[in-house]
Amino acid sequence: ALLLLLLSSFSSVHASAFIVSSPSLMKCPRLCRSDTALSSATNRLYDILVIGGGSAGLTAAKFAATFDKSVALIELSKVGGDCTWTGCIPSKTILSISKRVYNWRKMNEKYGCLDNDNIDDSQYRILMDVKRQIDENRQEIYDNDDSPEALQSLGIDVVEGKARFLDSKTVEVTSNSSSVSQLTARYGFVVATGAIPQILDIQGLGDLKYWTYENVWNDFFVDIEQSKQKQLKDTKVIVVGGGPIGCELSQAISRIGCSVILISKGRLLPNGEEIASSELHDVFKKEGIDVRCGESAVSVHKDENEGIMTLTLGSGKSVVGNHILIATGRKPNTSKMGLEDLGVEFTEKTKGISVNDNLETSIKGIYAAGDCTGDRQFTHYAGFQGAIAARNILLPLKDSGKRSDSVPAAIFTDPEVASVGLTEAEAAMQHGEDKVSVSFRKLSQVDRAICEETDMHGFLKIVYKTKSKLILGATIMSPSAGGGD
């Protein structure tokens, strides 16, 4: 309950940035369609320019429009960013449906009279239904919240194209049709270009087709259907990466019916509590996922005749599968914008755009928000930073946009893993092991979990200062720990 209160409290801080209530925003729209945006915005002066149409960029633009400031949102691809197209929406859709499929199979085993091995044909129909649902959900949210028409109604211009800085006040935008225009910002820029998949140097990977979190939402379904096995479980998917993306997709793909081998360089969910890693490992093992922790991917080769990939591991062992998903993290998307030419500084560790507490870069008037800074990569945190960046450009005084140690997070495996603040290990390192205490309870000791016959993998853990009782961090691993139903 404590953690959920913290999650709710944080959400209330930044949710207002998405709410637009000013009557002045019901003016005659500036823009009708994204493909006409470029010509209407050529050589225009705006109060603020936002580069990137994901969570941070959308929130920044909406915040500016709330104060009746002229604002243009520059986006190379579709507005909505990772959350709408390759992250939150598609992943939560497949996780939701795969959970229902998994529970259906369990109930069938317990109460039904069908052999689950004889219902695999229906899983191909389920597979296509998942794809349909993902496409419909993304389109509905885009149409209602992210489309040029939706943003137009708020007074936001959408400019399609690639932005490159000419100086600290002006960008050149090249559209997909190669037309060029210049836009100038009166008060400043918010750079919110997000992140892209980080691909490890795996020998032979570039010679074959592989999935990432960007293309899996189409290619997984198409490739599985085209290489249709007699039974879906005969399709083997190798997942490289044991972080949140790798764990969520491994479980979803497994529950839909494929066989999954998960390769992780370290423990699963390496940035969280160690007990969450071990508990999730046990869950995956119970569900039939072949987890290989402490292994690195060295090289991969595909036998085109058989359609089999062989992945060689650092230990010298190898695994085979029909498809491979690379889920080894994300890196800031900052290239080819001319930032280096202006003298914008980057962080050494993540190569993200370096910003101060107010989210301003080393160049006055240019701010950055969200994943492109190399800070923690969460949609809600990016949205929060986008609002703060726009606020600091347009309004008097400054607010801090950095909350790295207090950002709530949720990983939507089953059971979910929700956390905020420091882990026990981090707290001991920062404050001293003898000054930190822990309150811990297993899920098997919780009455509600017993009543609902919940699989007893889970816990509640609070880390606090021994003397003052100041809470430093908390983790919950349980169904709906992240605030779901």
mmCIF file of N, CA, C and O in Angstrom, residues 214-298:
data_model
loop_
_atom_site.group_PDB
_atom_site.id
_atom_site.type_symbol
_atom_site.label_atom_id
_atom_site.label_comp_id
_atom_site.label_asym_id
_atom_site.label_seq_id
_atom_site.Cartn_x
_atom_site.Cartn_y
_atom_site.Cartn_z
ATOM 1 N N GLU A 214 11.464 -2.533 -31.363
ATOM 2 C CA GLU A 214 10.874 -1.657 -32.377
ATOM 3 C C GLU A 214 10.110 -2.432 -33.444
ATOM 4 O O GLU A 214 9.010 -2.028 -33.836
ATOM 5 N N ASN A 215 10.672 -3.536 -33.933
ATOM 6 C CA ASN A 215 10.026 -4.235 -35.055
ATOM 7 C C ASN A 215 9.272 -5.495 -34.650
ATOM 8 O O ASN A 215 8.570 -6.094 -35.466
ATOM 9 N N VAL A 216 9.405 -5.909 -33.393
ATOM 10 C CA VAL A 216 8.806 -7.183 -32.974
ATOM 11 C C VAL A 216 7.286 -7.156 -33.075
ATOM 12 O O VAL A 216 6.647 -8.197 -33.289
ATOM 13 N N TRP A 217 6.696 -5.962 -32.972
ATOM 14 C CA TRP A 217 5.230 -5.874 -32.946
ATOM 15 C C TRP A 217 4.602 -6.182 -34.296
ATOM 16 O O TRP A 217 3.396 -6.419 -34.389
ATOM 17 N N ASN A 218 5.390 -6.178 -35.332
ATOM 18 C CA ASN A 218 4.916 -6.636 -36.641
ATOM 19 C C ASN A 218 5.610 -7.938 -37.039
ATOM 20 O O ASN A 218 4.965 -8.929 -37.396
ATOM 21 N N ASP A 219 6.935 -7.938 -36.938
ATOM 22 C CA ASP A 219 7.706 -9.058 -37.480
ATOM 23 C C ASP A 219 7.494 -10.358 -36.722
ATOM 24 O O ASP A 219 7.535 -11.438 -37.322
ATOM 25 N N PHE A 220 7.289 -10.285 -35.420
ATOM 26 C CA PHE A 220 7.035 -11.506 -34.649
ATOM 27 C C PHE A 220 5.835 -12.259 -35.215
ATOM 28 O O PHE A 220 5.897 -13.466 -35.471
ATOM 29 N N PHE A 221 4.745 -11.548 -35.441
ATOM 30 C CA PHE A 221 3.522 -12.190 -35.905
ATOM 31 C C PHE A 221 3.657 -12.667 -37.345
ATOM 32 O O PHE A 221 3.235 -13.774 -37.687
ATOM 33 N N VAL A 222 4.250 -11.828 -38.192
ATOM 34 C CA VAL A 222 4.421 -12.191 -39.599
ATOM 35 C C VAL A 222 5.353 -13.383 -39.740
ATOM 36 O O VAL A 222 5.061 -14.351 -40.459
ATOM 37 N N ASP A 223 6.499 -13.337 -39.056
ATOM 38 C CA ASP A 223 7.494 -14.405 -39.185
ATOM 39 C C ASP A 223 6.981 -15.726 -38.630
ATOM 40 O O ASP A 223 7.233 -16.794 -39.207
ATOM 41 N N ILE A 224 6.271 -15.669 -37.515
ATOM 42 C CA ILE A 224 5.731 -16.896 -36.918
ATOM 43 C C ILE A 224 4.696 -17.525 -37.855
ATOM 44 O O ILE A 224 4.673 -18.738 -38.067
ATOM 45 N N GLU A 225 3.854 -16.687 -38.434
ATOM 46 C CA GLU A 225 2.821 -17.191 -39.340
ATOM 47 C C GLU A 225 3.431 -17.787 -40.603
ATOM 48 O O GLU A 225 3.003 -18.836 -41.094
ATOM 49 N N GLN A 226 4.460 -17.130 -41.135
ATOM 50 C CA GLN A 226 5.072 -17.602 -42.375
ATOM 51 C C GLN A 226 5.846 -18.906 -42.181
ATOM 52 O O GLN A 226 5.912 -19.736 -43.090
ATOM 53 N N SER A 227 6.444 -19.065 -41.015
ATOM 54 C CA SER A 227 7.207 -20.290 -40.753
ATOM 55 C C SER A 227 6.409 -21.231 -39.868
ATOM 56 O O SER A 227 6.951 -21.866 -38.967
ATOM 57 N N LYS A 228 5.136 -21.309 -40.135
ATOM 58 C CA LYS A 228 4.201 -22.019 -39.268
ATOM 59 C C LYS A 228 4.635 -23.465 -39.013
ATOM 60 O O LYS A 228 4.782 -24.259 -39.936
ATOM 61 N N GLN A 229 4.853 -23.738 -37.734
ATOM 62 C CA GLN A 229 5.191 -25.099 -37.310
ATOM 63 C C GLN A 229 3.895 -25.897 -37.124
ATOM 64 O O GLN A 229 2.792 -25.333 -37.078
ATOM 65 N N LYS A 230 4.053 -27.192 -36.998
ATOM 66 C CA LYS A 230 2.882 -28.025 -36.764
ATOM 67 C C LYS A 230 2.187 -27.619 -35.479
ATOM 68 O O LYS A 230 0.954 -27.543 -35.403
ATOM 69 N N GLN A 231 2.990 -27.346 -34.460
ATOM 70 C CA GLN A 231 2.472 -26.813 -33.206
ATOM 71 C C GLN A 231 3.272 -25.561 -32.857
ATOM 72 O O GLN A 231 4.478 -25.502 -33.085
ATOM 73 N N LEU A 232 2.614 -24.584 -32.266
ATOM 74 C CA LEU A 232 3.268 -23.317 -31.960
ATOM 75 C C LEU A 232 4.449 -23.504 -31.010
ATOM 76 O O LEU A 232 5.458 -22.813 -31.103
ATOM 77 N N LYS A 233 4.334 -24.475 -30.117
ATOM 78 C CA LYS A 233 5.409 -24.701 -29.145
ATOM 79 C C LYS A 233 6.693 -25.196 -29.812
ATOM 80 O O LYS A 233 7.762 -25.155 -29.210
ATOM 81 N N ASP A 234 6.592 -25.646 -31.065
ATOM 82 C CA ASP A 234 7.796 -26.070 -31.783
ATOM 83 C C ASP A 234 8.600 -24.884 -32.307
ATOM 84 O O ASP A 234 9.723 -25.054 -32.777
ATOM 85 N N THR A 235 8.012 -23.677 -32.249
ATOM 86 C CA THR A 235 8.737 -22.466 -32.627
ATOM 87 C C THR A 235 9.580 -22.012 -31.447
ATOM 88 O O THR A 235 9.049 -21.733 -30.367
ATOM 89 N N LYS A 236 10.895 -21.928 -31.640
ATOM 90 C CA LYS A 236 11.806 -21.552 -30.558
ATOM 91 C C LYS A 236 12.321 -20.133 -30.777
ATOM 92 O O LYS A 236 12.851 -19.806 -31.837
ATOM 93 N N VAL A 237 12.163 -19.316 -29.763
ATOM 94 C CA VAL A 237 12.608 -17.920 -29.807
ATOM 95 C C VAL A 237 13.719 -17.730 -28.788
ATOM 96 O O VAL A 237 13.551 -18.031 -27.601
ATOM 97 N N ILE A 238 14.868 -17.235 -29.245
ATOM 98 C CA ILE A 238 15.978 -16.901 -28.356
ATOM 99 C C ILE A 238 15.873 -15.421 -28.019
ATOM 100 O O ILE A 238 15.819 -14.570 -28.913
ATOM 101 N N VAL A 239 15.833 -15.095 -26.751
ATOM 102 C CA VAL A 239 15.797 -13.703 -26.293
ATOM 103 C C VAL A 239 17.131 -13.391 -25.630
ATOM 104 O O VAL A 239 17.528 -14.069 -24.682
ATOM 105 N N VAL A 240 17.815 -12.373 -26.116
ATOM 106 C CA VAL A 240 19.097 -11.951 -25.542
ATOM 107 C C VAL A 240 18.859 -10.680 -24.744
ATOM 108 O O VAL A 240 18.537 -9.631 -25.304
ATOM 109 N N GLY A 241 19.009 -10.761 -23.432
ATOM 110 C CA GLY A 241 18.801 -9.612 -22.555
ATOM 111 C C GLY A 241 17.814 -9.920 -21.454
ATOM 112 O O GLY A 241 16.660 -10.265 -21.729
ATOM 113 N N GLY A 242 18.268 -9.789 -20.188
ATOM 114 C CA GLY A 242 17.418 -10.118 -19.050
ATOM 115 C C GLY A 242 16.908 -8.912 -18.290
ATOM 116 O O GLY A 242 16.568 -9.017 -17.111
ATOM 117 N N GLY A 243 16.835 -7.752 -18.962
ATOM 118 C CA GLY A 243 16.266 -6.562 -18.343
ATOM 119 C C GLY A 243 14.752 -6.553 -18.479
ATOM 120 O O GLY A 243 14.138 -7.566 -18.838
ATOM 121 N N PRO A 244 14.110 -5.421 -18.204
ATOM 122 C CA PRO A 244 12.644 -5.354 -18.256
ATOM 123 C C PRO A 244 12.054 -5.762 -19.604
ATOM 124 O O PRO A 244 11.083 -6.517 -19.646
ATOM 125 N N ILE A 245 12.626 -5.282 -20.707
ATOM 126 C CA ILE A 245 12.078 -5.612 -22.030
ATOM 127 C C ILE A 245 12.219 -7.100 -22.308
ATOM 128 O O ILE A 245 11.265 -7.765 -22.740
ATOM 129 N N GLY A 246 13.400 -7.647 -22.054
ATOM 130 C CA GLY A 246 13.636 -9.062 -22.308
ATOM 131 C C GLY A 246 12.757 -9.954 -21.468
ATOM 132 O O GLY A 246 12.216 -10.963 -21.954
ATOM 133 N N CYS A 247 12.571 -9.587 -20.188
ATOM 134 C CA CYS A 247 11.754 -10.417 -19.297
ATOM 135 C C CYS A 247 10.277 -10.346 -19.657
ATOM 136 O O CYS A 247 9.588 -11.370 -19.709
ATOM 137 N N GLU A 248 9.770 -9.139 -19.917
ATOM 138 C CA GLU A 248 8.355 -9.012 -20.269
ATOM 139 C C GLU A 248 8.026 -9.768 -21.554
ATOM 140 O O GLU A 248 7.048 -10.525 -21.611
ATOM 141 N N LEU A 249 8.855 -9.587 -22.576
ATOM 142 C CA LEU A 249 8.555 -10.239 -23.850
ATOM 143 C C LEU A 249 8.798 -11.736 -23.807
ATOM 144 O O LEU A 249 8.087 -12.502 -24.467
ATOM 145 N N SER A 250 9.783 -12.177 -23.040
ATOM 146 C CA SER A 250 10.009 -13.621 -22.899
ATOM 147 C C SER A 250 8.777 -14.298 -22.330
ATOM 148 O O SER A 250 8.327 -15.344 -22.829
ATOM 149 N N GLN A 251 8.222 -13.723 -21.277
ATOM 150 C CA GLN A 251 7.053 -14.333 -20.651
ATOM 151 C C GLN A 251 5.832 -14.265 -21.568
ATOM 152 O O GLN A 251 5.083 -15.246 -21.686
ATOM 153 N N ALA A 252 5.651 -13.141 -22.235
ATOM 154 C CA ALA A 252 4.491 -13.005 -23.128
ATOM 155 C C ALA A 252 4.564 -13.988 -24.288
ATOM 156 O O ALA A 252 3.582 -14.672 -24.609
ATOM 157 N N ILE A 253 5.728 -14.072 -24.941
ATOM 158 C CA ILE A 253 5.894 -14.979 -26.080
ATOM 159 C C ILE A 253 5.743 -16.433 -25.645
ATOM 160 O O ILE A 253 5.142 -17.249 -26.346
ATOM 161 N N SER A 254 6.273 -16.749 -24.474
ATOM 162 C CA SER A 254 6.141 -18.111 -23.945
ATOM 163 C C SER A 254 4.685 -18.452 -23.663
ATOM 164 O O SER A 254 4.210 -19.545 -23.991
ATOM 165 N N ARG A 255 3.975 -17.533 -23.055
ATOM 166 C CA ARG A 255 2.591 -17.804 -22.683
ATOM 167 C C ARG A 255 1.681 -17.915 -23.899
ATOM 168 O O ARG A 255 0.677 -18.638 -23.863
ATOM 169 N N ILE A 256 2.017 -17.199 -24.958
ATOM 170 C CA ILE A 256 1.236 -17.350 -26.185
ATOM 171 C C ILE A 256 1.409 -18.744 -26.766
ATOM 172 O O ILE A 256 0.516 -19.286 -27.413
ATOM 173 N N GLY A 257 2.575 -19.367 -26.515
ATOM 174 C CA GLY A 257 2.729 -20.752 -26.943
ATOM 175 C C GLY A 257 4.074 -21.143 -27.502
ATOM 176 O O GLY A 257 4.325 -22.330 -27.745
ATOM 177 N N CYS A 258 4.969 -20.163 -27.729
ATOM 178 C CA CYS A 258 6.290 -20.489 -28.273
ATOM 179 C C CYS A 258 7.221 -20.995 -27.167
ATOM 180 O O CYS A 258 7.016 -20.730 -25.984
ATOM 181 N N SER A 259 8.262 -21.699 -27.574
ATOM 182 C CA SER A 259 9.321 -22.081 -26.642
ATOM 183 C C SER A 259 10.336 -20.941 -26.595
ATOM 184 O O SER A 259 10.712 -20.399 -27.628
ATOM 185 N N VAL A 260 10.771 -20.575 -25.399
ATOM 186 C CA VAL A 260 11.643 -19.411 -25.227
ATOM 187 C C VAL A 260 12.904 -19.793 -24.475
ATOM 188 O O VAL A 260 12.859 -20.484 -23.449
ATOM 189 N N ILE A 261 14.037 -19.319 -24.987
ATOM 190 C CA ILE A 261 15.324 -19.426 -24.295
ATOM 191 C C ILE A 261 15.781 -18.002 -24.007
ATOM 192 O O ILE A 261 15.927 -17.186 -24.927
ATOM 193 N N LEU A 262 15.969 -17.667 -22.734
ATOM 194 C CA LEU A 262 16.337 -16.312 -22.324
ATOM 195 C C LEU A 262 17.798 -16.289 -21.873
ATOM 196 O O LEU A 262 18.174 -16.976 -20.923
ATOM 197 N N ILE A 263 18.604 -15.487 -22.564
ATOM 198 C CA ILE A 263 20.031 -15.366 -22.261
ATOM 199 C C ILE A 263 20.263 -14.035 -21.551
ATOM 200 O O ILE A 263 19.923 -12.964 -22.080
ATOM 201 N N SER A 264 20.859 -14.093 -20.364
ATOM 202 C CA SER A 264 21.111 -12.872 -19.593
ATOM 203 C C SER A 264 22.558 -12.856 -19.111
ATOM 204 O O SER A 264 23.040 -13.842 -18.545
ATOM 205 N N LYS A 265 23.219 -11.734 -19.349
ATOM 206 C CA LYS A 265 24.633 -11.616 -18.968
ATOM 207 C C LYS A 265 24.816 -11.730 -17.473
ATOM 208 O O LYS A 265 25.789 -12.305 -16.986
ATOM 209 N N GLY A 266 23.887 -11.162 -16.717
ATOM 210 C CA GLY A 266 23.905 -11.262 -15.261
ATOM 211 C C GLY A 266 22.600 -11.864 -14.783
ATOM 212 O O GLY A 266 21.956 -12.636 -15.492
ATOM 213 N N ARG A 267 22.179 -11.476 -13.600
ATOM 214 C CA ARG A 267 20.880 -11.938 -13.105
ATOM 215 C C ARG A 267 19.767 -11.200 -13.833
ATOM 216 O O ARG A 267 19.982 -10.157 -14.457
ATOM 217 N N LEU A 268 18.562 -11.747 -13.760
ATOM 218 C CA LEU A 268 17.414 -11.067 -14.336
ATOM 219 C C LEU A 268 17.157 -9.766 -13.570
ATOM 220 O O LEU A 268 17.422 -9.677 -12.369
ATOM 221 N N LEU A 269 16.645 -8.770 -14.263
ATOM 222 C CA LEU A 269 16.342 -7.465 -13.664
ATOM 223 C C LEU A 269 17.498 -6.992 -12.788
ATOM 224 O O LEU A 269 17.360 -6.826 -11.572
ATOM 225 N N PRO A 270 18.664 -6.767 -13.366
ATOM 226 C CA PRO A 270 19.883 -6.527 -12.585
ATOM 227 C C PRO A 270 19.879 -5.240 -11.781
ATOM 228 O O PRO A 270 20.691 -5.111 -10.848
ATOM 229 N N ASN A 271 19.006 -4.309 -12.080
ATOM 230 C CA ASN A 271 19.002 -3.036 -11.353
ATOM 231 C C ASN A 271 18.067 -3.022 -10.150
ATOM 232 O O ASN A 271 17.990 -2.018 -9.438
ATOM 233 N N GLY A 272 17.372 -4.128 -9.932
ATOM 234 C CA GLY A 272 16.429 -4.190 -8.819
ATOM 235 C C GLY A 272 16.956 -5.029 -7.667
ATOM 236 O O GLY A 272 18.131 -5.388 -7.597
ATOM 237 N N GLU A 273 16.071 -5.336 -6.738
ATOM 238 C CA GLU A 273 16.422 -6.178 -5.594
ATOM 239 C C GLU A 273 16.797 -7.581 -6.080
ATOM 240 O O GLU A 273 16.153 -8.134 -6.971
ATOM 241 N N GLU A 274 17.812 -8.145 -5.467
ATOM 242 C CA GLU A 274 18.262 -9.481 -5.874
ATOM 243 C C GLU A 274 17.182 -10.534 -5.680
ATOM 244 O O GLU A 274 17.064 -11.464 -6.476
ATOM 245 N N ILE A 275 16.380 -10.383 -4.649
ATOM 246 C CA ILE A 275 15.340 -11.385 -4.409
ATOM 247 C C ILE A 275 14.288 -11.345 -5.510
ATOM 248 O O ILE A 275 13.694 -12.381 -5.848
ATOM 249 N N ALA A 276 14.062 -10.170 -6.117
ATOM 250 C CA ALA A 276 13.128 -10.103 -7.246
ATOM 251 C C ALA A 276 13.669 -10.894 -8.425
ATOM 252 O O ALA A 276 12.919 -11.575 -9.138
ATOM 253 N N SER A 277 14.992 -10.827 -8.614
ATOM 254 C CA SER A 277 15.616 -11.590 -9.702
ATOM 255 C C SER A 277 15.426 -13.084 -9.505
ATOM 256 O O SER A 277 15.059 -13.811 -10.437
ATOM 257 N N SER A 278 15.709 -13.548 -8.299
ATOM 258 C CA SER A 278 15.623 -14.991 -8.041
ATOM 259 C C SER A 278 14.180 -15.484 -8.078
ATOM 260 O O SER A 278 13.902 -16.579 -8.577
ATOM 261 N N GLU A 279 13.262 -14.668 -7.565
ATOM 262 C CA GLU A 279 11.851 -15.059 -7.603
ATOM 263 C C GLU A 279 11.344 -15.146 -9.047
ATOM 264 O O GLU A 279 10.641 -16.086 -9.407
ATOM 265 N N LEU A 280 11.711 -14.164 -9.863
ATOM 266 C CA LEU A 280 11.267 -14.182 -11.258
ATOM 267 C C LEU A 280 11.903 -15.335 -12.013
ATOM 268 O O LEU A 280 11.266 -15.958 -12.875
ATOM 269 N N HIS A 281 13.150 -15.641 -11.697
ATOM 270 C CA HIS A 281 13.820 -16.799 -12.306
ATOM 271 C C HIS A 281 13.030 -18.065 -12.022
ATOM 272 O O HIS A 281 12.815 -18.901 -12.919
ATOM 273 N N ASP A 282 12.563 -18.209 -10.774
ATOM 274 C CA ASP A 282 11.773 -19.389 -10.403
ATOM 275 C C ASP A 282 10.440 -19.428 -11.149
ATOM 276 O O ASP A 282 9.980 -20.495 -11.574
ATOM 277 N N VAL A 283 9.811 -18.256 -11.305
ATOM 278 C CA VAL A 283 8.548 -18.187 -12.041
ATOM 279 C C VAL A 283 8.751 -18.634 -13.487
ATOM 280 O O VAL A 283 7.994 -19.444 -14.021
ATOM 281 N N PHE A 284 9.783 -18.105 -14.116
ATOM 282 C CA PHE A 284 10.052 -18.450 -15.511
ATOM 283 C C PHE A 284 10.355 -19.936 -15.668
ATOM 284 O O PHE A 284 9.900 -20.579 -16.621
ATOM 285 N N LYS A 285 11.130 -20.462 -14.747
ATOM 286 C CA LYS A 285 11.462 -21.891 -14.806
ATOM 287 C C LYS A 285 10.192 -22.730 -14.691
ATOM 288 O O LYS A 285 10.010 -23.718 -15.420
ATOM 289 N N LYS A 286 9.302 -22.324 -13.795
ATOM 290 C CA LYS A 286 8.044 -23.048 -13.600
ATOM 291 C C LYS A 286 7.182 -23.005 -14.859
ATOM 292 O O LYS A 286 6.466 -23.963 -15.169
ATOM 293 N N GLU A 287 7.254 -21.889 -15.598
ATOM 294 C CA GLU A 287 6.445 -21.731 -16.806
ATOM 295 C C GLU A 287 7.112 -22.333 -18.043
ATOM 296 O O GLU A 287 6.560 -22.249 -19.138
ATOM 297 N N GLY A 288 8.290 -22.885 -17.881
ATOM 298 C CA GLY A 288 8.924 -23.576 -18.994
ATOM 299 C C GLY A 288 9.890 -22.739 -19.809
ATOM 300 O O GLY A 288 10.335 -23.172 -20.880
ATOM 301 N N ILE A 289 10.222 -21.541 -19.333
ATOM 302 C CA ILE A 289 11.208 -20.701 -20.026
ATOM 303 C C ILE A 289 12.608 -21.171 -19.627
ATOM 304 O O ILE A 289 12.905 -21.325 -18.454
ATOM 305 N N ASP A 290 13.444 -21.382 -20.615
ATOM 306 C CA ASP A 290 14.816 -21.846 -20.390
ATOM 307 C C ASP A 290 15.696 -20.620 -20.141
ATOM 308 O O ASP A 290 16.077 -19.913 -21.066
ATOM 309 N N VAL A 291 16.000 -20.339 -18.868
ATOM 310 C CA VAL A 291 16.757 -19.147 -18.494
ATOM 311 C C VAL A 291 18.232 -19.503 -18.324
ATOM 312 O O VAL A 291 18.572 -20.412 -17.567
ATOM 313 N N ARG A 292 19.082 -18.752 -19.001
ATOM 314 C CA ARG A 292 20.531 -18.967 -18.895
ATOM 315 C C ARG A 292 21.172 -17.666 -18.389
ATOM 316 O O ARG A 292 21.482 -16.777 -19.170
ATOM 317 N N CYS A 293 21.343 -17.541 -17.085
ATOM 318 C CA CYS A 293 21.973 -16.358 -16.512
ATOM 319 C C CYS A 293 23.493 -16.539 -16.480
ATOM 320 O O CYS A 293 24.001 -17.661 -16.444
ATOM 321 N N GLY A 294 24.212 -15.418 -16.501
ATOM 322 C CA GLY A 294 25.663 -15.472 -16.486
ATOM 323 C C GLY A 294 26.265 -15.865 -17.819
ATOM 324 O O GLY A 294 27.418 -16.286 -17.885
ATOM 325 N N GLU A 295 25.486 -15.682 -18.878
ATOM 326 C CA GLU A 295 25.956 -16.043 -20.221
ATOM 327 C C GLU A 295 25.913 -14.813 -21.131
ATOM 328 O O GLU A 295 25.018 -13.976 -21.026
ATOM 329 N N SER A 296 26.868 -14.708 -22.018
ATOM 330 C CA SER A 296 26.885 -13.623 -22.999
ATOM 331 C C SER A 296 26.805 -14.208 -24.406
ATOM 332 O O SER A 296 27.268 -15.327 -24.655
ATOM 333 N N ALA A 297 26.200 -13.457 -25.304
ATOM 334 C CA ALA A 297 26.077 -13.879 -26.698
ATOM 335 C C ALA A 297 27.326 -13.466 -27.459
ATOM 336 O O ALA A 297 27.701 -12.290 -27.457
ATOM 337 N N VAL A 298 27.981 -14.417 -28.111
ATOM 338 C CA VAL A 298 29.241 -14.147 -28.808
ATOM 339 C C VAL A 298 29.043 -14.090 -30.316
ATOM 340 O O VAL A 298 29.483 -13.150 -30.986
#
